[in-house]
Amino acid sequence: MVALIGCCLSPMLHAETFLQVYSQALQSDPAFLKAEANWRAQKLNLPITRAGYLPQLAVAGNAVRSYTFYAPASLSEVSDYNWNYGYSITLTQPIFDLAAWHAIKGASASVKSATATYLAAQQQLMQRTAQAYFEVLKAYETLIYTNDNKEAVWKQYLTAKRKYEAGLIAVMDMYDARSRYDFVIAQEISAKNTLSDKLENLHALTGHYYKTLNGFSIKIPLVQPNPRSVDAWTKASEAQNYSIQAQRFNVIAAMDNIKQQVEAGYPTLDLSTGFVEARAVDNQNDSTNTDAVNLGLNLTYKPIQGGLVYTSTEQARYYYAAAAAELELVHRQVVIQARNSYVGVMAMMNRVNTDRARIVSANKALVATEAGLKVGARTMLDLLNDLTTLYQAQQQLADDRYTYLTNVINLKAAAGTLKMADIMQINHWLQKKIALPSTSFVDVKASERQKQ
């Protein structure tokens, strides 16, 4: 699936849909590329280990010229010499080697652990890409609402200024509007800085900077998790989470390592066969040829190895204890993630509905305050406060909506069910093209100077 997505979208590396951004992350994110390389490297541990239990063929050859001196007092005179040639071919097949057998079993468990770790890395990339993308959209919407608030406050300031110059209101109302406008300018600077930071975070994943992205074009459906039980999601996470599966295989590999170290002191038995041909030629050109074929069993036993077996076994036991502790740590972390994400989904559903009602109420309050200001029942400060309340409610709705989606993704990742179908669904919701504004502080200052 990873290769398919990359091949389908590689011609559009600079496109802006969520699916295309995810494709860029697949091809560029260093953390994921590292996980993929580690997985491919660790998969080779099994054939490497298995090679020790497969037939071994060895070929050797030699050519030696030897000299014989019969007069030690005159070593410069060679009395005799001869040539020796030979070669051998030996085939060996291990028959009994428990240590090697458990090394193969341990390597098999390690490969399964590496595969589960790689699958977890895929889901983590989905999580990180979605979170980084949502953080950009959240920062963008915050900036938009801040700009809208700034424009609204500026209009109120101009209105207050005209009324003050006409002698209709006190100077305090004009000062309140100007003070609120300056405050919103500071918020705009902060919002631009936040958007710049979030774009950098997305760039760290994909290696690309973006001027346009896709925002939500439709109202996000609020769907309760299925099954509607936090305990059911917890059990699913315990059974299916890839990080837990990876650590379980690590524990199995650690147990096989203990057996391997214990059995390193056991005898080993090999079946070997070979062919040897040798030829000797002396200085009289007399030659002797020898051919031999052998077949036999080789028994090797090392009862004393300087304490190597004992210390290696003790070390393997500590590694097993560490792997078991790591399994429990990962298990607890996944359970916490599953439960917190489930509760977060349910809470954000309620908050999003509350935010929508809050926006309706804030709009009504603003209309009433505007009417009250005209008849003198409300002050300019009341109106400015209601404007701020409205834009804060709109911003809170955006924040809670993205938090809801993030919790849904985290819940599925904890349960090991986060798939490309979820990425495709999010991409379907994100169809509205948005142009990301400049995050330069010069633009903010220039805009402010124009309104002095």
CSV table of C-alpha atoms in Angstrom, one decimal:
chain,number,residue,atom,x,y,z
A,1,MET,CA,0.0,0.0,0.0
A,2,VAL,CA,2.8,2.4,0.8
A,3,ALA,CA,4.5,1.8,-2.5
A,4,LEU,CA,1.1,2.1,-4.3
A,5,ILE,CA,0.3,5.5,-2.8
A,6,GLY,CA,3.8,6.8,-3.6
A,7,CYS,CA,3.7,5.6,-7.2
A,8,CYS,CA,0.2,7.1,-7.8
A,9,LEU,CA,1.0,10.5,-6.3
A,10,SER,CA,4.7,11.0,-7.2
A,11,PRO,CA,3.9,13.2,-10.2
A,12,MET,CA,2.1,15.6,-7.9
A,13,LEU,CA,4.7,16.1,-5.2
A,14,HIS,CA,3.8,19.7,-4.7
A,15,ALA,CA,0.0,19.3,-4.6
A,16,GLU,CA,-1.9,20.3,-1.5
A,17,THR,CA,-4.5,17.7,-0.7
A,18,PHE,CA,-4.2,15.9,2.5
A,19,LEU,CA,-3.7,12.6,0.7
A,20,GLN,CA,-0.8,14.1,-1.3
A,21,VAL,CA,0.7,15.6,1.8
A,22,TYR,CA,0.6,12.1,3.4
A,23,SER,CA,2.3,10.7,0.3
A,24,GLN,CA,5.1,13.2,0.6
A,25,ALA,CA,5.5,12.3,4.3
A,26,LEU,CA,5.8,8.6,3.2
A,27,GLN,CA,8.6,9.4,0.9
A,28,SER,CA,10.4,12.1,3.0
A,29,ASP,CA,9.8,11.7,6.7
A,30,PRO,CA,13.2,10.6,8.3
A,31,ALA,CA,11.6,8.8,11.2
A,32,PHE,CA,9.5,6.6,8.9
A,33,LEU,CA,12.3,6.0,6.5
A,34,LYS,CA,14.5,4.9,9.4
A,35,ALA,CA,11.8,2.5,10.6
A,36,GLU,CA,11.4,1.1,7.1
A,37,ALA,CA,15.2,0.6,6.7
A,38,ASN,CA,15.4,-1.1,10.2
A,39,TRP,CA,12.6,-3.4,9.2
A,40,ARG,CA,14.2,-4.5,6.0
A,41,ALA,CA,17.5,-5.0,7.8
A,42,GLN,CA,16.1,-7.0,10.6
A,43,LYS,CA,14.1,-9.3,8.2
A,44,LEU,CA,17.5,-10.5,7.0
A,45,ASN,CA,18.4,-11.8,10.5
A,46,LEU,CA,16.3,-15.0,9.9
A,47,PRO,CA,18.2,-16.2,6.7
A,48,ILE,CA,21.5,-15.1,8.3
A,49,THR,CA,20.8,-17.2,11.4
A,50,ARG,CA,19.3,-20.1,9.4
A,51,ALA,CA,22.5,-20.3,7.3
A,52,GLY,CA,24.3,-21.8,10.3
A,53,TYR,CA,22.1,-24.9,10.2
A,54,LEU,CA,22.3,-25.4,6.4
A,55,PRO,CA,25.0,-27.4,4.5
A,56,GLN,CA,28.4,-25.8,4.4
A,57,LEU,CA,30.7,-26.4,1.5
A,58,ALA,CA,34.4,-25.6,1.9
A,59,VAL,CA,37.1,-25.8,-0.8
A,60,ALA,CA,40.8,-25.6,0.0
A,61,GLY,CA,44.0,-26.0,-2.0
A,62,ASN,CA,47.8,-25.8,-1.5
A,63,ALA,CA,51.1,-25.8,-3.3
A,64,VAL,CA,54.3,-26.2,-1.3
A,65,ARG,CA,57.9,-26.5,-2.3
A,66,SER,CA,60.2,-27.9,0.5
A,67,TYR,CA,64.0,-28.1,0.7
A,68,THR,CA,66.1,-30.6,2.6
A,69,PHE,CA,69.7,-29.9,3.7
A,70,TYR,CA,71.8,-32.9,4.6
A,71,ALA,CA,75.0,-30.9,5.4
A,72,PRO,CA,74.3,-28.4,8.1
A,73,ALA,CA,77.7,-26.9,7.8
A,74,SER,CA,77.0,-25.9,4.2
A,75,LEU,CA,73.4,-24.7,4.2
A,76,SER,CA,73.9,-23.1,0.8
A,77,GLU,CA,73.9,-26.5,-0.9
A,78,VAL,CA,70.5,-28.0,-1.4
A,79,SER,CA,70.7,-31.8,-1.2
A,80,ASP,CA,67.0,-32.5,-2.0
A,81,TYR,CA,63.7,-30.7,-2.7
A,82,ASN,CA,60.1,-31.7,-3.6
A,83,TRP,CA,56.8,-30.2,-4.6
A,84,ASN,CA,53.5,-31.0,-2.8
A,85,TYR,CA,50.2,-30.1,-4.4
A,86,GLY,CA,46.7,-30.8,-3.2
A,87,TYR,CA,43.1,-29.7,-2.8
A,88,SER,CA,40.1,-30.8,-0.7
A,89,ILE,CA,36.4,-30.4,-0.9
A,90,THR,CA,34.4,-30.8,2.3
A,91,LEU,CA,30.6,-30.8,2.8
A,92,THR,CA,29.3,-30.4,6.4
A,93,GLN,CA,25.7,-30.7,7.5
A,94,PRO,CA,24.8,-29.9,11.2
A,95,ILE,CA,22.6,-32.7,12.6
A,96,PHE,CA,22.3,-31.7,16.3
A,97,ASP,CA,22.8,-28.2,17.5
A,98,LEU,CA,20.2,-27.0,20.0
A,99,ALA,CA,21.8,-23.6,20.4
A,100,ALA,CA,21.6,-22.9,16.6
A,101,TRP,CA,18.0,-24.2,16.6
A,102,HIS,CA,16.9,-21.7,19.2
A,103,ALA,CA,18.9,-19.0,17.6
A,104,ILE,CA,16.7,-19.6,14.5
A,105,LYS,CA,13.5,-19.5,16.6
A,106,GLY,CA,14.7,-16.3,18.3
A,107,ALA,CA,15.5,-14.7,14.9
A,108,SER,CA,12.0,-15.6,13.6
A,109,ALA,CA,10.4,-13.9,16.6
A,110,SER,CA,12.7,-10.8,16.1
A,111,VAL,CA,11.5,-10.6,12.5
A,112,LYS,CA,7.9,-10.7,13.6
A,113,SER,CA,8.6,-8.0,16.1
A,114,ALA,CA,10.3,-5.8,13.5
A,115,THR,CA,7.3,-6.2,11.2
A,116,ALA,CA,4.9,-5.2,13.9
A,117,THR,CA,7.2,-2.2,14.7
A,118,TYR,CA,7.1,-1.2,11.0
A,119,LEU,CA,3.3,-1.4,10.9
A,120,ALA,CA,3.2,0.7,14.1
A,121,ALA,CA,5.5,3.2,12.4
A,122,GLN,CA,3.0,3.4,9.5
A,123,GLN,CA,0.2,4.2,11.8
A,124,GLN,CA,2.3,6.7,13.7
A,125,LEU,CA,3.1,8.5,10.5
A,126,MET,CA,-0.6,8.7,9.7
A,127,GLN,CA,-1.1,10.2,13.2
A,128,ARG,CA,1.8,12.7,13.0
A,129,THR,CA,0.8,13.8,9.5
A,130,ALA,CA,-2.8,14.3,10.4
A,131,GLN,CA,-1.9,16.2,13.6
A,132,ALA,CA,0.6,18.4,11.8
A,133,TYR,CA,-1.9,19.1,9.0
A,134,PHE,CA,-4.7,19.9,11.5
A,135,GLU,CA,-2.4,22.1,13.5
A,136,VAL,CA,-1.7,24.2,10.4
A,137,LEU,CA,-5.5,24.5,9.6
A,138,LYS,CA,-6.2,25.3,13.2
A,139,ALA,CA,-3.5,28.1,13.2
A,140,TYR,CA,-4.9,29.3,9.9
A,141,GLU,CA,-8.5,29.6,11.2
A,142,THR,CA,-7.2,31.3,14.3
A,143,LEU,CA,-5.5,33.9,12.2
A,144,ILE,CA,-8.6,34.4,10.0
A,145,TYR,CA,-10.8,34.9,13.0
A,146,THR,CA,-8.3,37.3,14.6
A,147,ASN,CA,-8.2,39.3,11.3
A,148,ASP,CA,-12.0,39.4,11.3
A,149,ASN,CA,-12.0,40.6,14.9
A,150,LYS,CA,-9.4,43.2,14.0
A,151,GLU,CA,-11.5,44.6,11.2
A,152,ALA,CA,-14.6,44.6,13.3
A,153,VAL,CA,-12.8,46.4,16.1
A,154,TRP,CA,-11.3,48.9,13.7
A,155,LYS,CA,-14.7,49.7,12.3
A,156,GLN,CA,-16.0,50.3,15.9
A,157,TYR,CA,-13.0,52.5,16.6
A,158,LEU,CA,-13.7,54.6,13.5
A,159,THR,CA,-17.3,54.9,14.5
A,160,ALA,CA,-16.4,56.0,18.0
A,161,LYS,CA,-13.9,58.5,16.7
A,162,ARG,CA,-16.5,60.1,14.4
A,163,LYS,CA,-19.0,60.3,17.3
A,164,TYR,CA,-16.5,61.7,19.6
A,165,GLU,CA,-15.5,64.4,17.1
A,166,ALA,CA,-19.2,65.2,16.7
A,167,GLY,CA,-19.5,65.5,20.5
A,168,LEU,CA,-21.9,62.6,20.8
A,169,ILE,CA,-19.9,60.3,23.1
A,170,ALA,CA,-17.1,60.6,25.7
A,171,VAL,CA,-13.5,60.2,24.7
A,172,MET,CA,-13.4,57.0,26.9
A,173,ASP,CA,-15.3,55.0,24.3
A,174,MET,CA,-12.9,55.9,21.6
A,175,TYR,CA,-9.9,55.0,23.8
A,176,ASP,CA,-11.5,51.7,24.6
A,177,ALA,CA,-11.9,50.8,21.0
A,178,ARG,CA,-8.3,51.9,20.2
A,179,SER,CA,-7.0,49.9,23.1
A,180,ARG,CA,-8.9,46.8,22.0
A,181,TYR,CA,-7.6,47.2,18.4
A,182,ASP,CA,-4.0,47.4,19.6
A,183,PHE,CA,-4.6,44.2,21.7
A,184,VAL,CA,-6.0,42.4,18.6
A,185,ILE,CA,-2.9,43.5,16.6
A,186,ALA,CA,-0.8,41.7,19.2
A,187,GLN,CA,-3.0,38.6,18.9
A,188,GLU,CA,-2.6,38.7,15.1
A,189,ILE,CA,1.2,38.8,15.5
A,190,SER,CA,1.0,35.8,17.8
A,191,ALA,CA,-1.3,34.0,15.4
A,192,LYS,CA,1.1,34.6,12.5
A,193,ASN,CA,3.9,33.2,14.6
A,194,THR,CA,1.9,30.1,15.5
A,195,LEU,CA,1.0,29.5,11.8
A,196,SER,CA,4.7,29.8,10.8
A,197,ASP,CA,5.7,27.3,13.5
A,198,LYS,CA,3.0,24.8,12.4
A,199,LEU,CA,4.1,25.1,8.8
A,200,GLU,CA,7.6,24.3,9.9
A,201,ASN,CA,6.4,21.2,11.7
A,202,LEU,CA,4.6,20.0,8.6
A,203,HIS,CA,7.8,20.8,6.5
A,204,ALA,CA,9.8,18.6,8.9
A,205,LEU,CA,7.5,15.6,7.9
A,206,THR,CA,7.3,16.2,4.1
A,207,GLY,CA,10.3,18.3,3.2
A,208,HIS,CA,8.0,20.8,1.4
A,209,TYR,CA,6.6,24.3,2.2
A,210,TYR,CA,3.0,25.1,1.3
A,211,LYS,CA,1.3,28.2,0.0
A,212,THR,CA,-2.1,26.4,-0.4
A,213,LEU,CA,-3.7,23.5,1.4
A,214,ASN,CA,-7.2,21.9,1.5
A,215,GLY,CA,-9.5,22.8,4.3
A,216,PHE,CA,-12.8,21.3,5.4
A,217,SER,CA,-15.5,21.9,2.7
A,218,ILE,CA,-18.3,20.1,4.6
A,219,LYS,CA,-19.5,19.9,8.2
A,220,ILE,CA,-17.6,17.1,9.9
A,221,PRO,CA,-20.0,14.3,11.0
A,222,LEU,CA,-19.7,13.6,14.7
A,223,VAL,CA,-19.8,9.8,15.0
A,224,GLN,CA,-19.6,8.0,18.3
A,225,PRO,CA,-17.0,5.2,18.5
A,226,ASN,CA,-18.2,1.7,17.6
A,227,PRO,CA,-18.3,-0.2,19.9
A,228,ARG,CA,-19.6,2.3,22.4
A,229,SER,CA,-17.6,1.0,25.3
A,230,VAL,CA,-14.3,2.2,26.6
A,231,ASP,CA,-13.6,-1.3,27.9
A,232,ALA,CA,-14.2,-2.9,24.5
A,233,TRP,CA,-11.7,-0.4,22.9
A,234,THR,CA,-9.2,-1.2,25.6
A,235,LYS,CA,-9.5,-4.9,25.0
A,236,ALA,CA,-9.1,-4.4,21.3
A,237,SER,CA,-6.0,-2.3,21.9
A,238,GLU,CA,-4.5,-5.0,24.1
A,239,ALA,CA,-5.1,-7.6,21.4
A,240,GLN,CA,-4.3,-5.7,18.2
A,241,ASN,CA,-2.0,-2.8,18.9
A,242,TYR,CA,1.2,-3.2,16.9
A,243,SER,CA,3.5,-1.8,19.5
A,244,ILE,CA,2.2,-4.4,22.0
A,245,GLN,CA,2.6,-7.2,19.4
A,246,ALA,CA,6.1,-6.1,18.7
A,247,GLN,CA,7.1,-6.2,22.3
A,248,ARG,CA,5.5,-9.6,22.8
A,249,PHE,CA,7.6,-11.0,20.1
A,250,ASN,CA,10.6,-9.3,21.7
A,251,VAL,CA,9.8,-11.2,24.9
A,252,ILE,CA,9.6,-14.5,23.0
A,253,ALA,CA,13.0,-13.7,21.3
A,254,ALA,CA,14.5,-13.0,24.7
A,255,MET,CA,13.3,-16.4,26.0
A,256,ASP,CA,14.8,-18.2,23.0
A,257,ASN,CA,18.0,-16.3,23.7
A,258,ILE,CA,18.2,-17.8,27.2
A,259,LYS,CA,17.7,-21.3,25.8
A,260,GLN,CA,20.4,-20.6,23.2
A,261,GLN,CA,22.9,-19.5,25.8
A,262,VAL,CA,22.2,-22.5,28.0
A,263,GLU,CA,22.5,-24.9,25.1
A,264,ALA,CA,25.8,-23.4,23.9
A,265,GLY,CA,27.4,-25.8,26.3
A,266,TYR,CA,25.7,-28.9,24.8
A,267,PRO,CA,27.4,-31.2,22.4
A,268,THR,CA,27.0,-30.7,18.7
A,269,LEU,CA,26.9,-33.3,16.0
A,270,ASP,CA,27.8,-32.8,12.3
A,271,LEU,CA,27.7,-35.0,9.3
A,272,SER,CA,30.7,-34.4,7.0
A,273,THR,CA,31.9,-35.8,3.7
A,274,GLY,CA,34.9,-34.8,1.6
A,275,PHE,CA,37.3,-35.5,-1.1
A,276,VAL,CA,41.1,-35.0,-0.9
A,277,GLU,CA,43.6,-35.2,-3.7
A,278,ALA,CA,47.3,-34.8,-3.0
A,279,ARG,CA,50.4,-35.1,-5.3
A,280,ALA,CA,54.1,-35.0,-4.3
A,281,VAL,CA,57.0,-34.5,-6.8
A,282,ASP,CA,60.7,-34.8,-5.8
A,283,ASN,CA,63.8,-33.6,-7.5
A,284,GLN,CA,64.0,-36.7,-9.5
A,285,ASN,CA,60.5,-36.0,-11.0
A,286,ASP,CA,59.2,-39.0,-9.2
A,287,SER,CA,55.6,-38.3,-8.2
A,288,THR,CA,53.1,-39.8,-5.7
A,289,ASN,CA,49.3,-39.3,-6.1
A,290,THR,CA,46.9,-39.8,-3.2
A,291,ASP,CA,43.1,-39.6,-3.5
A,292,ALA,CA,40.8,-40.0,-0.5
A,293,VAL,CA,37.0,-39.9,0.1
A,294,ASN,CA,35.7,-39.6,3.7
A,295,LEU,CA,32.3,-39.7,5.3
A,296,GLY,CA,31.8,-39.4,9.0
A,297,LEU,CA,30.2,-37.9,12.1
A,298,ASN,CA,31.9,-35.1,14.0
A,299,LEU,CA,31.0,-34.8,17.7
A,300,THR,CA,32.1,-31.6,19.5
A,301,TYR,CA,31.7,-31.0,23.2
A,302,LYS,CA,33.2,-28.2,25.3
A,303,PRO,CA,32.5,-29.0,28.9
A,304,ILE,CA,34.6,-26.1,30.2
A,305,GLN,CA,34.4,-22.7,28.4
A,306,GLY,CA,35.8,-20.4,31.1
A,307,GLY,CA,32.4,-19.6,32.5
A,308,LEU,CA,31.1,-18.3,29.2
A,309,VAL,CA,27.9,-20.3,29.2
A,310,TYR,CA,27.0,-19.3,32.8
A,311,THR,CA,27.6,-15.6,32.4
A,312,SER,CA,25.9,-15.5,28.9
A,313,THR,CA,22.9,-17.2,30.4
A,314,GLU,CA,22.7,-14.8,33.3
A,315,GLN,CA,22.9,-11.9,30.8
A,316,ALA,CA,20.2,-13.3,28.7
A,317,ARG,CA,17.9,-13.6,31.7
A,318,TYR,CA,18.4,-9.9,32.5
A,319,TYR,CA,17.6,-9.1,28.9
A,320,TYR,CA,14.4,-11.2,29.2
A,321,ALA,CA,13.4,-9.3,32.4
A,322,ALA,CA,14.0,-6.0,30.6
A,323,ALA,CA,11.9,-7.1,27.6
A,324,ALA,CA,9.1,-8.2,30.0
A,325,ALA,CA,9.2,-4.8,31.8
A,326,GLU,CA,9.1,-3.0,28.5
A,327,LEU,CA,6.1,-5.0,27.4
A,328,GLU,CA,4.3,-4.0,30.6
A,329,LEU,CA,5.3,-0.4,30.0
A,330,VAL,CA,4.0,-0.4,26.4
A,331,HIS,CA,0.8,-2.1,27.5
A,332,ARG,CA,0.0,0.5,30.1
A,333,GLN,CA,0.8,3.3,27.7
A,334,VAL,CA,-1.5,1.9,25.0
A,335,VAL,CA,-4.3,1.3,27.5
A,336,ILE,CA,-4.0,4.9,28.6
A,337,GLN,CA,-4.0,6.1,25.0
A,338,ALA,CA,-7.1,4.1,24.2
A,339,ARG,CA,-9.0,5.2,27.2
A,340,ASN,CA,-8.0,8.8,27.0
A,341,SER,CA,-8.8,8.9,23.3
A,342,TYR,CA,-12.2,7.3,23.7
A,343,VAL,CA,-13.1,9.8,26.5
A,344,GLY,CA,-11.7,12.6,24.4
A,345,VAL,CA,-13.9,11.6,21.4
A,346,MET,CA,-17.0,11.6,23.5
A,347,ALA,CA,-16.1,14.9,25.2
A,348,MET,CA,-15.2,16.7,22.0
A,349,MET,CA,-18.5,15.6,20.4
A,350,ASN,CA,-20.3,17.4,23.3
A,351,ARG,CA,-18.0,20.4,23.2
A,352,VAL,CA,-18.5,20.8,19.4
A,353,ASN,CA,-22.3,20.9,19.8
A,354,THR,CA,-21.9,23.3,22.7
A,355,ASP,CA,-19.6,25.5,20.7
A,356,ARG,CA,-22.2,25.7,17.9
A,357,ALA,CA,-24.8,26.7,20.4
A,358,ARG,CA,-22.4,29.2,21.9
A,359,ILE,CA,-21.8,30.9,18.6
A,360,VAL,CA,-25.6,31.3,18.1
A,361,SER,CA,-25.9,32.8,21.5
A,362,ALA,CA,-22.9,35.1,21.0
A,363,ASN,CA,-24.4,36.4,17.7
A,364,LYS,CA,-27.7,37.2,19.4
A,365,ALA,CA,-25.9,38.9,22.3
A,366,LEU,CA,-23.9,41.0,19.8
A,367,VAL,CA,-27.0,42.1,17.9
A,368,ALA,CA,-28.7,43.0,21.2
A,369,THR,CA,-25.6,45.0,22.4
A,370,GLU,CA,-25.4,46.9,19.1
A,371,ALA,CA,-29.1,47.9,19.5
A,372,GLY,CA,-28.5,48.8,23.1
A,373,LEU,CA,-25.5,51.0,22.2
A,374,LYS,CA,-27.6,53.0,19.8
A,375,VAL,CA,-30.1,53.9,22.5
A,376,GLY,CA,-27.4,54.4,25.2
A,377,ALA,CA,-28.2,51.3,27.2
A,378,ARG,CA,-24.9,49.7,26.4
A,379,THR,CA,-21.3,51.0,26.2
A,380,MET,CA,-18.6,50.6,23.6
A,381,LEU,CA,-16.8,48.4,25.9
A,382,ASP,CA,-19.8,46.0,26.1
A,383,LEU,CA,-19.9,45.8,22.3
A,384,LEU,CA,-16.1,45.1,22.1
A,385,ASN,CA,-16.4,42.4,24.7
A,386,ASP,CA,-19.3,40.8,22.7
A,387,LEU,CA,-17.2,40.9,19.5
A,388,THR,CA,-14.4,39.2,21.3
A,389,THR,CA,-16.7,36.6,22.8
A,390,LEU,CA,-18.1,35.8,19.3
A,391,TYR,CA,-14.7,35.3,17.7
A,392,GLN,CA,-13.5,33.3,20.6
A,393,ALA,CA,-16.5,31.0,20.3
A,394,GLN,CA,-15.8,30.5,16.6
A,395,GLN,CA,-12.1,29.8,17.3
A,396,GLN,CA,-13.0,27.4,20.0
A,397,LEU,CA,-15.3,25.5,17.6
A,398,ALA,CA,-12.4,25.1,15.2
A,399,ASP,CA,-10.1,23.9,17.9
A,400,ASP,CA,-12.5,21.4,19.3
A,401,ARG,CA,-13.4,20.1,15.8
A,402,TYR,CA,-9.7,19.3,15.1
A,403,THR,CA,-9.2,17.8,18.6
A,404,TYR,CA,-12.2,15.5,17.9
A,405,LEU,CA,-10.6,14.2,14.7
A,406,THR,CA,-7.2,13.8,16.4
A,407,ASN,CA,-8.8,11.8,19.2
A,408,VAL,CA,-10.6,9.6,16.6
A,409,ILE,CA,-7.3,8.9,14.8
A,410,ASN,CA,-5.5,8.2,18.1
A,411,LEU,CA,-8.2,5.8,19.2
A,412,LYS,CA,-8.0,3.8,16.0
A,413,ALA,CA,-4.2,3.8,16.2
A,414,ALA,CA,-4.3,2.5,19.7
A,415,ALA,CA,-6.7,-0.3,18.6
A,416,GLY,CA,-4.5,-1.1,15.6
A,417,THR,CA,-7.3,-0.4,13.2
A,418,LEU,CA,-6.1,2.9,11.6
A,419,LYS,CA,-5.9,2.3,7.9
A,420,MET,CA,-5.6,4.1,4.5
A,421,ALA,CA,-9.4,4.1,4.4
A,422,ASP,CA,-9.4,6.6,7.2
A,423,ILE,CA,-6.9,8.8,5.4
A,424,MET,CA,-9.1,8.7,2.3
A,425,GLN,CA,-12.1,9.7,4.4
A,426,ILE,CA,-10.3,12.7,5.9
A,427,ASN,CA,-9.1,13.6,2.4
A,428,HIS,CA,-12.8,13.5,1.2
A,429,TRP,CA,-13.7,16.0,3.8
A,430,LEU,CA,-10.8,18.3,3.0
A,431,GLN,CA,-11.8,19.7,-0.4
A,432,LYS,CA,-11.9,23.4,0.1
A,433,LYS,CA,-8.8,25.2,-1.3
A,434,ILE,CA,-7.3,27.7,1.1
A,435,ALA,CA,-4.5,30.1,0.4
A,436,LEU,CA,-2.2,30.4,3.4
A,437,PRO,CA,-1.5,34.1,4.2
A,438,SER,CA,2.0,35.5,4.6
A,439,THR,CA,3.4,35.0,8.1
A,440,SER,CA,5.7,38.0,7.8
A,441,PHE,CA,5.5,40.4,10.7
A,442,VAL,CA,6.3,43.2,8.2
A,443,ASP,CA,2.9,42.7,6.7
A,444,VAL,CA,1.3,43.2,10.1
A,445,LYS,CA,3.2,46.4,10.9
A,446,ALA,CA,2.5,47.8,7.4
A,447,SER,CA,-1.2,47.1,7.9
A,448,GLU,CA,-1.2,48.8,11.2
A,449,ARG,CA,0.6,51.9,9.9
A,450,GLN,CA,-1.9,52.3,7.2
A,451,LYS,CA,-4.6,52.6,9.8
A,452,GLN,CA,-2.9,55.1,12.0
